[in-house]
Amino acid sequence: QVQLVESGGGLVQAGDSLRLSCVVSGLSSSTYAMAWCRQPPGEERRCVAVLGFTGNALWYADSVQGRFTISRDNNKNTVELQMDSLKPEDTAVYYCAAGLSALNLQRADANYWGQGTQVTVSS
């Protein structure tokens, strides 16, 4: 059974940093690409960072480029998202996702989703 469990969300101020973690179980990290996606209130879900099968970051959305970093920790079997210089517009529910296609993940088309963790950035 595949499970993606996110943690690390919270309420922070603009300019602060936050690190999200996703514990992955039930699937092979060498078979699936991984992503972090977000859904702001009243908007559609979009992915902001994609990690390829080899563990290298493949793509970042323009809105987070240079501020967010996606990575994998094979020892902990986790995928993490380091978020720096947070802005109020980063406020959203953040989801961990796994997919057979990194390109599809860029379009928020995933095979598996976590339950999400709330990130709120105050101005």
Short mmCIF file of N, CA, C and O in Angstrom, two decimals:
data_model
loop_
_atom_site.label_atom_id
_atom_site.label_comp_id
_atom_site.label_asym_id
_atom_site.label_seq_id
_atom_site.Cartn_x
_atom_site.Cartn_y
_atom_site.Cartn_z
N GLN A 1 0.85 -1.19 0.00
CA GLN A 1 0.00 0.00 0.00
C GLN A 1 0.88 1.25 0.00
O GLN A 1 1.76 1.40 0.82
N VAL A 2 0.63 2.13 -0.95
CA VAL A 2 1.40 3.36 -1.06
C VAL A 2 0.88 4.40 -0.08
O VAL A 2 -0.32 4.62 0.03
N GLN A 3 1.81 5.00 0.65
CA GLN A 3 1.44 6.08 1.56
C GLN A 3 2.44 7.22 1.43
O GLN A 3 3.65 7.00 1.40
N LEU A 4 1.91 8.42 1.35
CA LEU A 4 2.70 9.64 1.36
C LEU A 4 2.17 10.48 2.51
O LEU A 4 0.99 10.86 2.50
N VAL A 5 3.01 10.77 3.50
CA VAL A 5 2.56 11.47 4.69
C VAL A 5 3.41 12.73 4.88
O VAL A 5 4.61 12.65 5.15
N GLU A 6 2.75 13.88 4.74
CA GLU A 6 3.45 15.16 4.86
C GLU A 6 3.45 15.67 6.29
O GLU A 6 2.54 15.35 7.07
N SER A 7 4.45 16.47 6.61
CA SER A 7 4.52 17.15 7.89
C SER A 7 5.37 18.41 7.73
O SER A 7 6.05 18.56 6.71
N GLY A 8 5.32 19.27 8.74
CA GLY A 8 6.19 20.44 8.74
C GLY A 8 5.51 21.76 8.44
O GLY A 8 6.14 22.81 8.49
N GLY A 9 4.23 21.72 8.11
CA GLY A 9 3.52 22.97 7.83
C GLY A 9 3.33 23.79 9.10
O GLY A 9 3.59 23.33 10.21
N GLY A 10 2.87 25.02 8.92
CA GLY A 10 2.63 25.88 10.06
C GLY A 10 2.40 27.31 9.66
O GLY A 10 2.26 27.63 8.48
N LEU A 11 2.35 28.18 10.67
CA LEU A 11 2.15 29.61 10.47
C LEU A 11 3.48 30.32 10.68
O LEU A 11 4.10 30.19 11.74
N VAL A 12 3.91 31.06 9.66
CA VAL A 12 5.17 31.79 9.73
C VAL A 12 4.96 33.21 9.20
O VAL A 12 3.91 33.51 8.63
N GLN A 13 5.97 34.04 9.39
CA GLN A 13 5.90 35.41 8.87
C GLN A 13 6.63 35.50 7.54
O GLN A 13 7.51 34.68 7.23
N ALA A 14 6.29 36.51 6.77
CA ALA A 14 6.97 36.74 5.50
C ALA A 14 8.47 36.87 5.74
O ALA A 14 8.90 37.53 6.68
N GLY A 15 9.23 36.20 4.86
CA GLY A 15 10.68 36.22 4.99
C GLY A 15 11.24 35.03 5.75
O GLY A 15 12.46 34.77 5.69
N ASP A 16 10.39 34.33 6.46
CA ASP A 16 10.83 33.17 7.23
C ASP A 16 11.07 31.96 6.32
O ASP A 16 10.73 31.98 5.13
N SER A 17 11.62 30.91 6.92
CA SER A 17 11.84 29.65 6.23
C SER A 17 11.03 28.54 6.88
O SER A 17 10.69 28.62 8.06
N LEU A 18 10.75 27.50 6.10
CA LEU A 18 10.01 26.35 6.59
C LEU A 18 10.47 25.14 5.79
O LEU A 18 10.78 25.26 4.60
N ARG A 19 10.52 23.99 6.44
CA ARG A 19 10.93 22.77 5.75
C ARG A 19 9.83 21.73 5.88
O ARG A 19 9.45 21.35 6.99
N LEU A 20 9.32 21.28 4.74
CA LEU A 20 8.30 20.25 4.70
C LEU A 20 8.95 18.90 4.45
O LEU A 20 9.96 18.80 3.73
N SER A 21 8.35 17.87 5.03
CA SER A 21 8.86 16.52 4.85
C SER A 21 7.73 15.59 4.43
O SER A 21 6.60 15.73 4.90
N CYS A 22 8.04 14.63 3.57
CA CYS A 22 7.06 13.64 3.10
C CYS A 22 7.69 12.26 3.28
O CYS A 22 8.69 11.95 2.63
N VAL A 23 7.09 11.46 4.16
CA VAL A 23 7.56 10.09 4.35
C VAL A 23 6.88 9.21 3.31
O VAL A 23 5.65 9.19 3.21
N VAL A 24 7.69 8.49 2.54
CA VAL A 24 7.19 7.69 1.42
C VAL A 24 7.30 6.21 1.77
O VAL A 24 8.35 5.73 2.20
N SER A 25 6.22 5.49 1.56
CA SER A 25 6.26 4.04 1.76
C SER A 25 5.42 3.35 0.69
O SER A 25 4.48 3.93 0.15
N GLY A 26 5.81 2.12 0.36
CA GLY A 26 5.04 1.32 -0.58
C GLY A 26 5.37 1.51 -2.04
O GLY A 26 4.70 0.92 -2.90
N LEU A 27 6.37 2.32 -2.35
CA LEU A 27 6.77 2.45 -3.74
C LEU A 27 8.27 2.66 -3.83
O LEU A 27 8.90 3.12 -2.89
N SER A 28 8.80 2.34 -4.99
CA SER A 28 10.24 2.44 -5.20
C SER A 28 10.61 3.84 -5.67
O SER A 28 10.07 4.34 -6.65
N SER A 29 11.56 4.45 -4.97
CA SER A 29 11.96 5.81 -5.34
C SER A 29 12.67 5.83 -6.68
O SER A 29 12.77 6.88 -7.31
N SER A 30 13.16 4.68 -7.14
CA SER A 30 13.84 4.65 -8.44
C SER A 30 12.86 4.50 -9.59
O SER A 30 13.26 4.58 -10.75
N THR A 31 11.60 4.29 -9.28
CA THR A 31 10.57 4.09 -10.31
C THR A 31 9.68 5.32 -10.46
O THR A 31 9.17 5.58 -11.55
N TYR A 32 9.52 6.07 -9.39
CA TYR A 32 8.60 7.19 -9.40
C TYR A 32 9.33 8.52 -9.28
O TYR A 32 10.30 8.64 -8.53
N ALA A 33 8.86 9.49 -10.03
CA ALA A 33 9.27 10.87 -9.81
C ALA A 33 8.42 11.42 -8.67
O ALA A 33 7.30 10.97 -8.43
N MET A 34 8.95 12.40 -7.96
CA MET A 34 8.27 12.97 -6.81
C MET A 34 8.09 14.47 -7.00
O MET A 34 8.88 15.10 -7.71
N ALA A 35 7.09 15.00 -6.35
CA ALA A 35 6.83 16.43 -6.49
C ALA A 35 6.20 17.00 -5.22
O ALA A 35 5.61 16.27 -4.42
N TRP A 36 6.34 18.29 -5.07
CA TRP A 36 5.58 19.05 -4.10
C TRP A 36 4.64 19.97 -4.88
O TRP A 36 5.08 20.65 -5.82
N CYS A 37 3.40 19.96 -4.47
CA CYS A 37 2.38 20.75 -5.13
C CYS A 37 1.64 21.53 -4.07
O CYS A 37 1.72 21.20 -2.89
N ARG A 38 0.90 22.55 -4.49
CA ARG A 38 0.16 23.35 -3.51
C ARG A 38 -1.16 23.81 -4.07
O ARG A 38 -1.32 23.93 -5.30
N GLN A 39 -2.08 24.06 -3.16
CA GLN A 39 -3.41 24.53 -3.54
C GLN A 39 -3.80 25.68 -2.63
O GLN A 39 -4.19 25.47 -1.47
N PRO A 40 -3.71 26.92 -3.14
CA PRO A 40 -4.15 28.07 -2.35
C PRO A 40 -5.67 28.07 -2.21
O PRO A 40 -6.36 27.42 -3.02
N PRO A 41 -6.21 28.79 -1.26
CA PRO A 41 -7.67 28.83 -1.08
C PRO A 41 -8.37 29.31 -2.34
O PRO A 41 -8.00 30.33 -2.92
N GLY A 42 -9.35 28.53 -2.80
CA GLY A 42 -10.14 28.92 -3.95
C GLY A 42 -9.46 28.75 -5.30
O GLY A 42 -10.00 29.19 -6.32
N GLU A 43 -8.28 28.15 -5.31
CA GLU A 43 -7.56 27.98 -6.56
C GLU A 43 -7.30 26.50 -6.85
O GLU A 43 -7.51 25.64 -6.00
N GLU A 44 -6.87 26.21 -8.04
CA GLU A 44 -6.58 24.83 -8.39
C GLU A 44 -5.20 24.42 -7.86
O GLU A 44 -4.37 25.26 -7.54
N ARG A 45 -5.01 23.12 -7.77
CA ARG A 45 -3.74 22.59 -7.30
C ARG A 45 -2.69 22.65 -8.42
O ARG A 45 -2.97 22.28 -9.56
N ARG A 46 -1.52 23.15 -8.06
CA ARG A 46 -0.41 23.22 -9.01
C ARG A 46 0.85 22.70 -8.35
O ARG A 46 1.06 22.92 -7.15
N CYS A 47 1.68 22.05 -9.13
CA CYS A 47 2.95 21.58 -8.58
C CYS A 47 4.00 22.67 -8.71
O CYS A 47 3.98 23.46 -9.66
N VAL A 48 4.91 22.73 -7.74
CA VAL A 48 5.91 23.79 -7.73
C VAL A 48 7.33 23.26 -7.82
O VAL A 48 8.25 24.02 -8.12
N ALA A 49 7.54 21.96 -7.57
CA ALA A 49 8.89 21.39 -7.63
C ALA A 49 8.79 19.92 -7.94
O ALA A 49 7.95 19.21 -7.37
N VAL A 50 9.65 19.46 -8.86
CA VAL A 50 9.63 18.05 -9.28
C VAL A 50 11.03 17.46 -9.15
O VAL A 50 12.02 18.09 -9.58
N LEU A 51 11.09 16.27 -8.58
CA LEU A 51 12.33 15.53 -8.39
C LEU A 51 12.29 14.30 -9.29
O LEU A 51 11.31 13.56 -9.27
N GLY A 52 13.34 14.10 -10.08
CA GLY A 52 13.35 12.98 -11.02
C GLY A 52 13.69 11.65 -10.38
O GLY A 52 14.00 11.56 -9.20
N PHE A 53 13.65 10.60 -11.18
CA PHE A 53 13.91 9.25 -10.69
C PHE A 53 15.30 9.12 -10.08
O PHE A 53 15.51 8.35 -9.15
N THR A 54 16.23 9.88 -10.62
CA THR A 54 17.61 9.77 -10.14
C THR A 54 17.85 10.58 -8.87
O THR A 54 18.94 10.54 -8.31
N GLY A 55 16.83 11.31 -8.44
CA GLY A 55 16.98 12.12 -7.23
C GLY A 55 17.43 13.54 -7.49
O GLY A 55 17.65 14.29 -6.54
N ASN A 56 17.55 13.90 -8.75
CA ASN A 56 17.94 15.27 -9.08
C ASN A 56 16.70 16.14 -9.31
O ASN A 56 15.74 15.71 -9.95
N ALA A 57 16.75 17.34 -8.81
CA ALA A 57 15.65 18.28 -9.03
C ALA A 57 15.57 18.60 -10.52
O ALA A 57 16.56 18.92 -11.15
N LEU A 58 14.36 18.46 -11.07
CA LEU A 58 14.18 18.64 -12.50
C LEU A 58 13.56 19.97 -12.89
O LEU A 58 13.85 20.52 -13.94
N TRP A 59 12.65 20.44 -12.03
CA TRP A 59 11.85 21.58 -12.45
C TRP A 59 11.31 22.31 -11.24
O TRP A 59 10.94 21.67 -10.24
N TYR A 60 11.28 23.63 -11.33
CA TYR A 60 10.63 24.48 -10.35
C TYR A 60 9.72 25.44 -11.07
O TYR A 60 10.05 25.95 -12.15
N ALA A 61 8.59 25.71 -10.47
CA ALA A 61 7.71 26.76 -10.99
C ALA A 61 8.41 28.11 -10.85
O ALA A 61 9.20 28.32 -9.92
N ASP A 62 8.12 29.01 -11.78
CA ASP A 62 8.74 30.33 -11.75
C ASP A 62 8.51 31.04 -10.41
O ASP A 62 9.38 31.76 -9.92
N SER A 63 7.36 30.80 -9.84
CA SER A 63 6.98 31.50 -8.61
C SER A 63 7.84 31.12 -7.41
O SER A 63 7.89 31.86 -6.41
N VAL A 64 8.53 29.97 -7.47
CA VAL A 64 9.33 29.52 -6.34
C VAL A 64 10.80 29.35 -6.68
O VAL A 64 11.62 29.07 -5.80
N GLN A 65 11.15 29.50 -7.95
CA GLN A 65 12.53 29.33 -8.40
C GLN A 65 13.47 30.22 -7.58
O GLN A 65 13.23 31.41 -7.41
N GLY A 66 14.53 29.61 -7.05
CA GLY A 66 15.50 30.36 -6.27
C GLY A 66 15.15 30.48 -4.79
O GLY A 66 16.00 30.90 -3.99
N ARG A 67 13.93 30.12 -4.42
CA ARG A 67 13.52 30.20 -3.01
C ARG A 67 13.24 28.82 -2.41
O ARG A 67 13.44 28.61 -1.21
N PHE A 68 12.75 27.88 -3.23
CA PHE A 68 12.41 26.54 -2.76
C PHE A 68 13.42 25.53 -3.30
O PHE A 68 13.92 25.68 -4.42
N THR A 69 13.69 24.50 -2.50
CA THR A 69 14.59 23.42 -2.91
C THR A 69 13.98 22.08 -2.57
O THR A 69 13.66 21.83 -1.39
N ILE A 70 13.83 21.21 -3.57
CA ILE A 70 13.31 19.87 -3.35
C ILE A 70 14.49 18.90 -3.27
O ILE A 70 15.48 19.04 -4.01
N SER A 71 14.38 17.92 -2.36
CA SER A 71 15.47 16.96 -2.20
C SER A 71 14.92 15.65 -1.67
O SER A 71 13.78 15.58 -1.19
N ARG A 72 15.75 14.62 -1.75
CA ARG A 72 15.36 13.30 -1.27
C ARG A 72 16.40 12.85 -0.24
O ARG A 72 17.59 13.03 -0.43
N ASP A 73 15.92 12.25 0.84
CA ASP A 73 16.79 11.65 1.84
C ASP A 73 16.53 10.15 1.81
O ASP A 73 15.53 9.67 2.36
N ASN A 74 17.40 9.39 1.16
CA ASN A 74 17.17 7.96 1.00
C ASN A 74 17.26 7.22 2.33
O ASN A 74 16.61 6.18 2.52
N ASN A 75 18.05 7.73 3.26
CA ASN A 75 18.16 7.05 4.56
C ASN A 75 16.85 7.11 5.33
O ASN A 75 16.48 6.17 6.03
N LYS A 76 16.16 8.24 5.21
CA LYS A 76 14.89 8.42 5.92
C LYS A 76 13.70 8.08 5.04
O LYS A 76 12.56 8.07 5.51
N ASN A 77 13.94 7.80 3.76
CA ASN A 77 12.87 7.54 2.80
C ASN A 77 11.89 8.71 2.77
O ASN A 77 10.66 8.52 2.83
N THR A 78 12.44 9.88 2.68
CA THR A 78 11.61 11.08 2.65
C THR A 78 11.96 11.95 1.45
O THR A 78 13.05 11.87 0.88
N VAL A 79 11.01 12.78 1.09
CA VAL A 79 11.21 13.84 0.11
C VAL A 79 10.91 15.15 0.84
O VAL A 79 9.88 15.25 1.52
N GLU A 80 11.79 16.11 0.71
CA GLU A 80 11.65 17.33 1.50
C GLU A 80 11.58 18.56 0.60
O GLU A 80 12.04 18.56 -0.53
N LEU A 81 11.00 19.60 1.15
CA LEU A 81 10.91 20.88 0.45
C LEU A 81 11.38 21.96 1.41
O LEU A 81 10.69 22.25 2.40
N GLN A 82 12.52 22.54 1.12
CA GLN A 82 13.03 23.67 1.88
C GLN A 82 12.48 24.94 1.26
O GLN A 82 12.69 25.19 0.07
N MET A 83 11.79 25.72 2.05
CA MET A 83 11.15 26.94 1.55
C MET A 83 11.76 28.13 2.28
O MET A 83 11.65 28.24 3.50
N ASP A 84 12.42 28.99 1.54
CA ASP A 84 13.05 30.18 2.09
C ASP A 84 12.38 31.44 1.55
O ASP A 84 11.69 31.40 0.53
N SER A 85 12.61 32.53 2.24
CA SER A 85 12.05 33.82 1.81
C SER A 85 10.57 33.71 1.50
O SER A 85 10.10 34.16 0.44
N LEU A 86 9.84 33.13 2.41
CA LEU A 86 8.42 32.88 2.17
C LEU A 86 7.64 34.19 2.03
O LEU A 86 7.95 35.20 2.67
N LYS A 87 6.62 34.13 1.17
CA LYS A 87 5.77 35.29 0.88
C LYS A 87 4.31 34.93 1.24
O LYS A 87 3.95 33.74 1.21
N PRO A 88 3.49 35.92 1.50
CA PRO A 88 2.08 35.63 1.77
C PRO A 88 1.41 34.82 0.66
O PRO A 88 0.54 33.99 0.93
N GLU A 89 1.83 35.04 -0.57
CA GLU A 89 1.24 34.30 -1.69
C GLU A 89 1.66 32.83 -1.74
O GLU A 89 1.16 32.06 -2.56
N ASP A 90 2.56 32.43 -0.86
CA ASP A 90 2.91 31.02 -0.74
C ASP A 90 1.92 30.27 0.16
O ASP A 90 2.01 29.04 0.29
N THR A 91 1.00 30.99 0.76
CA THR A 91 0.00 30.36 1.61
C THR A 91 -0.84 29.36 0.82
O THR A 91 -1.41 29.71 -0.22
N ALA A 92 -0.88 28.12 1.30
CA ALA A 92 -1.59 27.06 0.58
C ALA A 92 -1.53 25.77 1.39
O ALA A 92 -0.77 25.68 2.37
N VAL A 93 -2.32 24.79 0.97
CA VAL A 93 -2.12 23.43 1.43
C VAL A 93 -1.09 22.80 0.51
O VAL A 93 -1.24 22.83 -0.72
N TYR A 94 -0.04 22.25 1.10
CA TYR A 94 1.04 21.65 0.32
C TYR A 94 0.90 20.13 0.33
O TYR A 94 0.72 19.51 1.39
N TYR A 95 1.02 19.56 -0.87
CA TYR A 95 0.86 18.13 -1.04
C TYR A 95 2.13 17.50 -1.61
O TYR A 95 2.79 18.06 -2.48
N CYS A 96 2.42 16.32 -1.13
CA CYS A 96 3.46 15.48 -1.70
C CYS A 96 2.80 14.59 -2.75
O CYS A 96 1.68 14.10 -2.54
N ALA A 97 3.49 14.38 -3.88
CA ALA A 97 2.90 13.59 -4.96
C ALA A 97 3.96 12.68 -5.59
O ALA A 97 5.14 13.02 -5.62
N ALA A 98 3.50 11.55 -6.09
CA ALA A 98 4.38 10.61 -6.79
C ALA A 98 3.75 10.26 -8.13
O ALA A 98 2.54 10.08 -8.23
N GLY A 99 4.61 10.13 -9.15
CA GLY A 99 4.09 9.81 -10.46
C GLY A 99 5.10 9.09 -11.33
O GLY A 99 6.30 9.19 -11.10
N LEU A 100 4.60 8.40 -12.34
CA LEU A 100 5.47 7.68 -13.26
C LEU A 100 6.08 8.62 -14.30
O LEU A 100 7.04 8.24 -14.98
N SER A 101 5.54 9.80 -14.43
CA SER A 101 6.02 10.78 -15.39
C SER A 101 6.32 12.11 -14.71
O SER A 101 5.42 12.73 -14.15
N ALA A 102 7.59 12.51 -14.78
CA ALA A 102 7.95 13.81 -14.20
C ALA A 102 7.25 14.94 -14.95
O ALA A 102 6.86 15.95 -14.35
N LEU A 103 7.07 14.77 -16.24
CA LEU A 103 6.39 15.79 -17.04
C LEU A 103 4.94 15.94 -16.60
O LEU A 103 4.42 17.05 -16.47
N ASN A 104 4.29 14.82 -16.35
CA ASN A 104 2.90 14.88 -15.89
C ASN A 104 2.80 15.54 -14.52
O ASN A 104 1.84 16.25 -14.22
N LEU A 105 3.81 15.29 -13.67
CA LEU A 105 3.78 15.92 -12.35
C LEU A 105 3.82 17.44 -12.47
O LEU A 105 3.23 18.14 -11.64
N GLN A 106 4.52 17.95 -13.45
CA GLN A 106 4.54 19.41 -13.65
C GLN A 106 3.12 19.95 -13.87
O GLN A 106 2.84 21.12 -13.60
N ARG A 107 2.24 19.10 -14.39
CA ARG A 107 0.86 19.47 -14.64
C ARG A 107 -0.06 19.00 -13.52
O ARG A 107 -1.27 18.95 -13.70
N ALA A 108 0.55 18.62 -12.38
CA ALA A 108 -0.22 18.14 -11.22
C ALA A 108 -1.01 16.89 -11.56
O ALA A 108 -2.10 16.67 -10.98
N ASP A 109 -0.50 16.08 -12.45
CA ASP A 109 -1.11 14.80 -12.81
C ASP A 109 -0.27 13.71 -12.16
O ASP A 109 0.77 13.31 -12.70
N ALA A 110 -0.72 13.24 -10.99
CA ALA A 110 0.07 12.31 -10.19
C ALA A 110 -0.66 10.98 -10.02
O ALA A 110 -1.89 10.91 -10.13
N ASN A 111 0.12 9.95 -9.73
CA ASN A 111 -0.47 8.64 -9.45
C ASN A 111 -0.88 8.53 -7.97
O ASN A 111 -1.83 7.80 -7.65
N TYR A 112 -0.15 9.22 -7.10
CA TYR A 112 -0.44 9.16 -5.67
C TYR A 112 -0.29 10.55 -5.05
O TYR A 112 0.58 11.32 -5.45
N TRP A 113 -1.14 10.79 -4.05
CA TRP A 113 -1.13 12.06 -3.33
C TRP A 113 -1.09 11.81 -1.82
O TRP A 113 -1.67 10.83 -1.34
N GLY A 114 -0.44 12.71 -1.11
CA GLY A 114 -0.54 12.72 0.34
C GLY A 114 -1.78 13.47 0.76
O GLY A 114 -2.56 13.95 -0.08
N GLN A 115 -1.95 13.61 2.06
CA GLN A 115 -3.17 14.25 2.58
C GLN A 115 -3.03 15.77 2.70
O GLN A 115 -4.03 16.46 2.87
N GLY A 116 -1.81 16.28 2.60
CA GLY A 116 -1.58 17.72 2.62
C GLY A 116 -1.22 18.27 3.99
O GLY A 116 -1.60 17.70 5.02
N THR A 117 -0.49 19.38 3.97
CA THR A 117 -0.14 20.09 5.19
C THR A 117 -0.28 21.60 4.93
O THR A 117 0.12 22.08 3.88
N GLN A 118 -0.88 22.31 5.87
CA GLN A 118 -1.18 23.72 5.67
C GLN A 118 0.04 24.58 5.96
O GLN A 118 0.70 24.43 6.99
N VAL A 119 0.33 25.49 5.04
CA VAL A 119 1.36 26.52 5.23
C VAL A 119 0.69 27.88 5.12
O VAL A 119 0.03 28.16 4.12
N THR A 120 0.84 28.68 6.15
CA THR A 120 0.26 30.02 6.16
C THR A 120 1.38 31.03 6.41
O THR A 120 2.11 30.91 7.40
N VAL A 121 1.49 32.01 5.52
CA VAL A 121 2.52 33.03 5.63
C VAL A 121 1.84 34.38 5.86
O VAL A 121 1.09 34.85 5.01
N SER A 122 2.10 34.98 7.00
CA SER A 122 1.49 36.27 7.32
C SER A 122 2.41 37.40 6.88
O SER A 122 3.64 37.26 6.87
N SER A 123 1.80 38.53 6.54
CA SER A 123 2.59 39.68 6.07
C SER A 123 3.04 40.55 7.21
O SER A 123 2.63 40.41 8.34
#
